[in-house]
Amino acid sequence: MRLVSSGGLRHIAFIMDGNGRWAERRGLPRRFGHSHGASKFKEIVRYCGDIGIRYVTVYAFSTENWSRPEAEVDTIMGLLSDYLDDCEKTAEKDSLRMRFIGDLSRFDDGFRSRVKSLEARTSGYRNSLTVALNYGGRDEIVRACRELSESGREITEDSLGDALDTSGIPDPDLIVRTAGEMRLSNFLMWQSAYSELYFTDTLWPDMTPAEVDRAVADFFSRGRRFGGVKNIKDRSDG
Ligand code: FPP
């Protein structure tokens, strides 16, 4: 696949769905699906960087996911903690600007301070990976409105965009959801206003670079007009 970032595709966001079904279809406990999903996530993020995607965002844990059985929540939290360990070891080699969005107040001080220091340590890298944790699009908008109202600022599209967790990150050009469901499930509700959506039946642990290529090719076949009449190929970084 050619490098794509110059063609108007800077940001891909992934809804990594289907881990549980992948395991269940193999007669395995769901945790195996999540651990395969976590490995797949690393491979796909690397591939996106290789083909020139500058921004990647993943939906790792939603505000609703706490309602899963405690053992499953613990598995996912364990994988996230392992991932943080890896990032701390390989941040310079990976050369990725790490960001974490979502309401991190639900996590303990130790976890939050690790996240903050990783964000600070990687803030100079050009390519960026954003991990959504305890994230809900509606919750994010409510927190942003509350922040604006407490600081007495006027609510406009710009000020609200700045108050969101994703401030400074361009809106996703393409949102890819695996495992067959065709909905956004409270992911990037504000930011997805003009995103192209790509749905595949592939379960997340079976995701491949070839499937990313298909999503990218599909993206480039669409006419993006942003409410206007012309196909707008590229927009500035803002
Ligand atoms: C959806 O599959 C997936 C999740 C709720 C968790 C996503 C987590 C990972 C990929 C692993 C940890 C992530 C990182 C960033 C290290 P599902 O369980 O809803 O699948 P199902 O719909 O088939 O049940």
Short mmCIF file of C-alpha atoms and ligand atoms in Angstrom, two decimals:
data_model
loop_
_atom_site.label_atom_id
_atom_site.label_comp_id
_atom_site.label_asym_id
_atom_site.label_seq_id
_atom_site.Cartn_x
_atom_site.Cartn_y
_atom_site.Cartn_z
CA MET A 1 0.00 0.00 0.00
CA ARG A 2 1.36 3.43 -0.94
CA LEU A 3 1.87 6.17 1.63
CA VAL A 4 -1.50 7.79 2.14
CA SER A 5 -1.13 10.80 4.41
CA SER A 6 -0.76 13.28 1.58
CA GLY A 7 -4.10 12.23 0.09
CA GLY A 8 -6.42 13.55 2.79
CA LEU A 9 -6.34 10.54 5.09
CA ARG A 10 -4.51 11.63 8.19
CA HIS A 11 -6.53 10.03 10.92
CA ILE A 12 -8.05 6.55 11.26
CA ALA A 13 -9.99 5.57 14.37
CA PHE A 14 -10.73 1.93 15.16
CA ILE A 15 -13.58 0.36 17.09
CA MET A 16 -11.89 -2.93 17.96
CA ASP A 17 -14.96 -5.13 18.26
CA GLY A 18 -15.30 -8.91 18.24
CA ASN A 19 -12.66 -10.10 20.72
CA GLY A 20 -15.22 -12.04 22.76
CA ARG A 21 -16.82 -13.71 19.72
CA TRP A 22 -13.39 -14.64 18.34
CA ALA A 23 -12.66 -16.56 21.56
CA GLU A 24 -16.15 -18.05 21.90
CA ARG A 25 -16.01 -19.41 18.34
CA ARG A 26 -12.88 -21.31 19.34
CA GLY A 27 -14.39 -22.56 22.58
CA LEU A 28 -11.96 -20.40 24.54
CA PRO A 29 -12.61 -18.05 27.46
CA ARG A 30 -13.18 -14.46 26.34
CA ARG A 31 -9.91 -13.30 27.86
CA PHE A 32 -8.04 -15.07 25.03
CA GLY A 33 -9.89 -12.88 22.56
CA HIS A 34 -8.82 -9.75 24.41
CA SER A 35 -5.19 -10.81 24.59
CA HIS A 36 -5.15 -11.63 20.85
CA GLY A 37 -6.91 -8.31 20.30
CA ALA A 38 -4.18 -6.47 22.20
CA SER A 39 -1.45 -8.08 20.03
CA LYS A 40 -3.42 -7.26 16.91
CA PHE A 41 -3.81 -3.67 18.04
CA LYS A 42 0.00 -3.27 18.18
CA GLU A 43 0.42 -4.78 14.70
CA ILE A 44 -2.26 -2.59 13.14
CA VAL A 45 -0.96 0.60 14.77
CA ARG A 46 2.52 -0.19 13.38
CA TYR A 47 1.07 -0.85 9.94
CA CYS A 48 -0.85 2.44 9.92
CA GLY A 49 2.41 4.26 10.68
CA ASP A 50 4.15 2.35 7.87
CA ILE A 51 1.60 3.49 5.29
CA GLY A 52 1.77 7.10 6.42
CA ILE A 53 -1.26 7.51 8.65
CA ARG A 54 -0.30 10.26 11.05
CA TYR A 55 -3.03 9.84 13.67
CA VAL A 56 -4.53 6.61 14.96
CA THR A 57 -7.17 6.41 17.68
CA VAL A 58 -8.47 3.21 19.28
CA TYR A 59 -11.50 2.58 21.45
CA ALA A 60 -9.96 0.40 24.16
CA PHE A 61 -12.50 0.71 26.97
CA SER A 62 -15.82 2.52 27.05
CA THR A 63 -17.71 4.09 29.95
CA GLU A 64 -20.20 1.23 29.45
CA ASN A 65 -17.60 -1.58 29.56
CA TRP A 66 -17.46 -1.44 33.38
CA SER A 67 -20.75 -3.35 33.35
CA ARG A 68 -18.96 -6.51 32.10
CA PRO A 69 -18.15 -9.31 34.54
CA GLU A 70 -15.42 -8.27 36.96
CA ALA A 71 -12.99 -10.93 35.67
CA GLU A 72 -13.31 -9.60 32.11
CA VAL A 73 -12.79 -5.99 33.22
CA ASP A 74 -9.72 -7.15 35.17
CA THR A 75 -8.36 -8.90 32.06
CA ILE A 76 -8.70 -5.79 29.92
CA MET A 77 -7.19 -3.60 32.66
CA GLY A 78 -4.29 -6.06 32.96
CA LEU A 79 -3.68 -5.84 29.20
CA LEU A 80 -3.75 -2.06 29.36
CA SER A 81 -1.30 -2.05 32.22
CA ASP A 82 1.00 -4.44 30.28
CA TYR A 83 0.70 -2.14 27.29
CA LEU A 84 1.72 0.83 29.43
CA ASP A 85 4.75 -1.19 30.63
CA ASP A 86 5.71 -1.87 26.99
CA CYS A 87 5.28 1.77 26.02
CA GLU A 88 7.45 2.90 28.90
CA LYS A 89 10.20 0.56 27.69
CA THR A 90 9.96 1.31 23.98
CA ALA A 91 8.64 4.88 23.74
CA GLU A 92 11.71 6.22 21.94
CA LYS A 93 11.93 3.27 19.54
CA ASP A 94 8.19 3.52 18.75
CA SER A 95 8.45 7.29 18.22
CA LEU A 96 4.73 7.75 18.73
CA ARG A 97 3.06 10.59 20.54
CA MET A 98 0.86 8.83 23.06
CA ARG A 99 -2.39 10.35 24.25
CA PHE A 100 -5.10 8.94 26.45
CA ILE A 101 -8.63 10.28 26.24
CA GLY A 102 -11.65 9.58 28.42
CA ASP A 103 -12.47 10.18 32.04
CA LEU A 104 -9.28 9.01 33.71
CA SER A 105 -10.57 10.01 37.17
CA ARG A 106 -11.89 6.45 37.48
CA PHE A 107 -8.30 5.12 37.49
CA ASP A 108 -5.95 5.23 40.48
CA ASP A 109 -3.31 7.93 40.98
CA GLY A 110 -0.47 5.59 40.01
CA PHE A 111 -2.06 4.72 36.66
CA ARG A 112 -2.91 8.36 35.95
CA SER A 113 0.59 9.58 36.70
CA ARG A 114 2.12 6.91 34.43
CA VAL A 115 -0.21 7.99 31.64
CA LYS A 116 0.61 11.67 32.14
CA SER A 117 4.35 11.08 32.17
CA LEU A 118 4.16 8.93 29.01
CA GLU A 119 2.18 11.70 27.30
CA ALA A 120 4.78 14.28 28.33
CA ARG A 121 7.72 12.06 27.36
CA THR A 122 6.35 11.40 23.85
CA SER A 123 4.86 14.83 23.17
CA GLY A 124 7.51 15.73 20.55
CA TYR A 125 6.80 12.89 18.12
CA ARG A 126 4.99 13.59 14.87
CA ASN A 127 2.83 10.47 14.56
CA SER A 128 0.29 10.00 17.27
CA LEU A 129 -1.64 7.18 18.90
CA THR A 130 -4.66 8.04 21.03
CA VAL A 131 -6.10 5.40 23.33
CA ALA A 132 -9.67 5.95 24.53
CA LEU A 133 -10.08 4.66 28.09
CA ASN A 134 -13.21 4.92 30.17
CA TYR A 135 -14.31 6.93 27.18
CA GLY A 136 -17.82 7.87 26.11
CA GLY A 137 -18.53 10.54 23.50
CA ARG A 138 -21.52 11.93 25.40
CA ASP A 139 -19.57 11.99 28.65
CA GLU A 140 -16.73 13.83 26.91
CA ILE A 141 -19.12 16.49 25.56
CA VAL A 142 -20.77 16.94 28.97
CA ARG A 143 -17.35 17.30 30.69
CA ALA A 144 -16.31 19.86 28.06
CA CYS A 145 -19.53 21.89 28.48
CA ARG A 146 -19.12 21.82 32.25
CA GLU A 147 -15.53 23.07 31.93
CA LEU A 148 -16.61 25.93 29.64
CA SER A 149 -19.48 26.90 31.87
CA GLU A 150 -17.33 26.83 35.03
CA SER A 151 -14.72 29.04 33.37
CA GLY A 152 -17.42 31.39 32.07
CA ARG A 153 -16.39 30.91 28.44
CA GLU A 154 -18.87 31.24 25.62
CA ILE A 155 -19.88 27.92 24.07
CA THR A 156 -19.02 27.89 20.37
CA GLU A 157 -17.96 25.06 18.06
CA ASP A 158 -14.32 26.17 18.45
CA SER A 159 -14.36 26.55 22.23
CA LEU A 160 -16.19 23.25 22.68
CA GLY A 161 -13.77 21.49 20.32
CA ASP A 162 -10.88 22.90 22.37
CA ALA A 163 -12.40 21.70 25.63
CA LEU A 164 -12.79 18.10 24.38
CA ASP A 165 -10.22 15.45 25.31
CA THR A 166 -9.18 15.37 21.65
CA SER A 167 -8.19 19.04 21.54
CA GLY A 168 -5.37 19.48 19.01
CA ILE A 169 -6.08 16.18 17.24
CA PRO A 170 -7.78 16.51 13.82
CA ASP A 171 -11.16 14.81 13.50
CA PRO A 172 -10.98 11.23 12.21
CA ASP A 173 -11.22 11.01 8.44
CA LEU A 174 -12.13 7.34 8.63
CA ILE A 175 -13.65 5.23 11.40
CA VAL A 176 -13.27 1.47 11.02
CA ARG A 177 -15.43 -0.88 13.06
CA THR A 178 -14.80 -4.61 13.03
CA ALA A 179 -17.14 -7.52 13.82
CA GLY A 180 -20.21 -6.56 11.84
CA GLU A 181 -22.10 -4.07 14.01
CA MET A 182 -22.91 -0.85 12.15
CA ARG A 183 -22.96 1.78 14.84
CA LEU A 184 -20.56 4.11 16.62
CA SER A 185 -21.42 3.06 20.18
CA ASN A 186 -20.71 6.48 21.73
CA PHE A 187 -17.27 6.77 20.12
CA LEU A 188 -16.07 10.26 19.08
CA MET A 189 -19.64 11.60 18.81
CA TRP A 190 -18.58 15.21 18.16
CA GLN A 191 -15.49 14.43 16.11
CA SER A 192 -17.18 11.95 13.75
CA ALA A 193 -19.51 14.56 12.20
CA TYR A 194 -17.88 14.19 8.77
CA SER A 195 -15.96 10.94 9.17
CA GLU A 196 -16.28 8.22 6.59
CA LEU A 197 -17.39 4.96 8.17
CA TYR A 198 -16.12 1.52 7.20
CA PHE A 199 -17.63 -1.65 8.63
CA THR A 200 -16.25 -5.13 8.22
CA ASP A 201 -17.39 -8.53 9.48
CA THR A 202 -13.79 -9.41 10.35
CA LEU A 203 -13.41 -9.88 14.09
CA TRP A 204 -10.75 -7.63 15.62
CA PRO A 205 -8.28 -10.42 16.46
CA ASP A 206 -8.47 -11.47 12.76
CA MET A 207 -7.80 -7.93 11.52
CA THR A 208 -5.04 -7.72 8.91
CA PRO A 209 -3.04 -5.05 7.10
CA ALA A 210 -4.90 -6.17 3.93
CA GLU A 211 -8.22 -5.28 5.62
CA VAL A 212 -6.77 -1.85 6.52
CA ASP A 213 -5.79 -1.48 2.86
CA ARG A 214 -9.38 -2.27 1.84
CA ALA A 215 -10.73 0.35 4.25
CA VAL A 216 -8.23 2.90 2.92
CA ALA A 217 -9.08 2.09 -0.71
CA ASP A 218 -12.77 2.42 0.13
CA PHE A 219 -12.09 5.80 1.76
CA PHE A 220 -10.42 7.08 -1.39
CA SER A 221 -13.36 5.96 -3.52
CA ARG A 222 -15.75 8.27 -1.65
CA GLY A 223 -16.62 11.89 -2.43
CA ARG A 224 -16.09 14.05 0.65
CA ARG A 225 -17.90 17.35 0.42
CA PHE A 226 -18.24 18.46 4.06
CA GLY A 227 -21.68 19.89 3.25
CA GLY A 228 -20.39 21.73 0.18
CA VAL A 229 -20.59 20.70 -3.46
CA LYS A 230 -16.98 19.83 -4.34
CA ASN A 231 -15.00 16.79 -3.32
CA ILE A 232 -12.56 18.22 -0.80
CA LYS A 233 -9.37 16.18 -1.03
CA ASP A 234 -7.42 17.63 1.84
CA ARG A 235 -7.88 19.96 4.76
CA SER A 236 -5.21 21.77 6.73
CA ASP A 237 -3.97 20.41 10.04
CA GLY A 238 -5.65 23.17 12.03
C1 FPP B 1 -14.64 -5.34 22.08
O1 FPP B 1 -14.78 -6.73 21.90
C2 FPP B 1 -13.38 -5.04 22.70
C3 FPP B 1 -13.21 -4.46 23.94
C4 FPP B 1 -14.34 -4.06 24.79
C5 FPP B 1 -11.90 -4.24 24.52
C6 FPP B 1 -10.82 -3.86 23.54
C7 FPP B 1 -9.57 -4.23 24.19
C8 FPP B 1 -8.47 -4.70 23.57
C9 FPP B 1 -8.31 -4.83 22.10
C10 FPP B 1 -7.33 -5.17 24.39
C11 FPP B 1 -6.64 -4.12 25.20
C12 FPP B 1 -6.31 -2.89 24.47
C13 FPP B 1 -5.13 -2.28 24.47
C14 FPP B 1 -5.06 -0.91 23.89
C15 FPP B 1 -3.89 -2.91 24.97
P1 FPP B 1 -15.98 -7.48 22.62
O2 FPP B 1 -15.46 -8.09 23.87
O3 FPP B 1 -17.13 -6.55 22.81
O4 FPP B 1 -16.31 -8.58 21.57
P2 FPP B 1 -17.73 -9.24 21.33
O5 FPP B 1 -18.62 -8.16 20.80
O6 FPP B 1 -17.43 -10.30 20.32
O7 FPP B 1 -18.19 -9.81 22.64
#
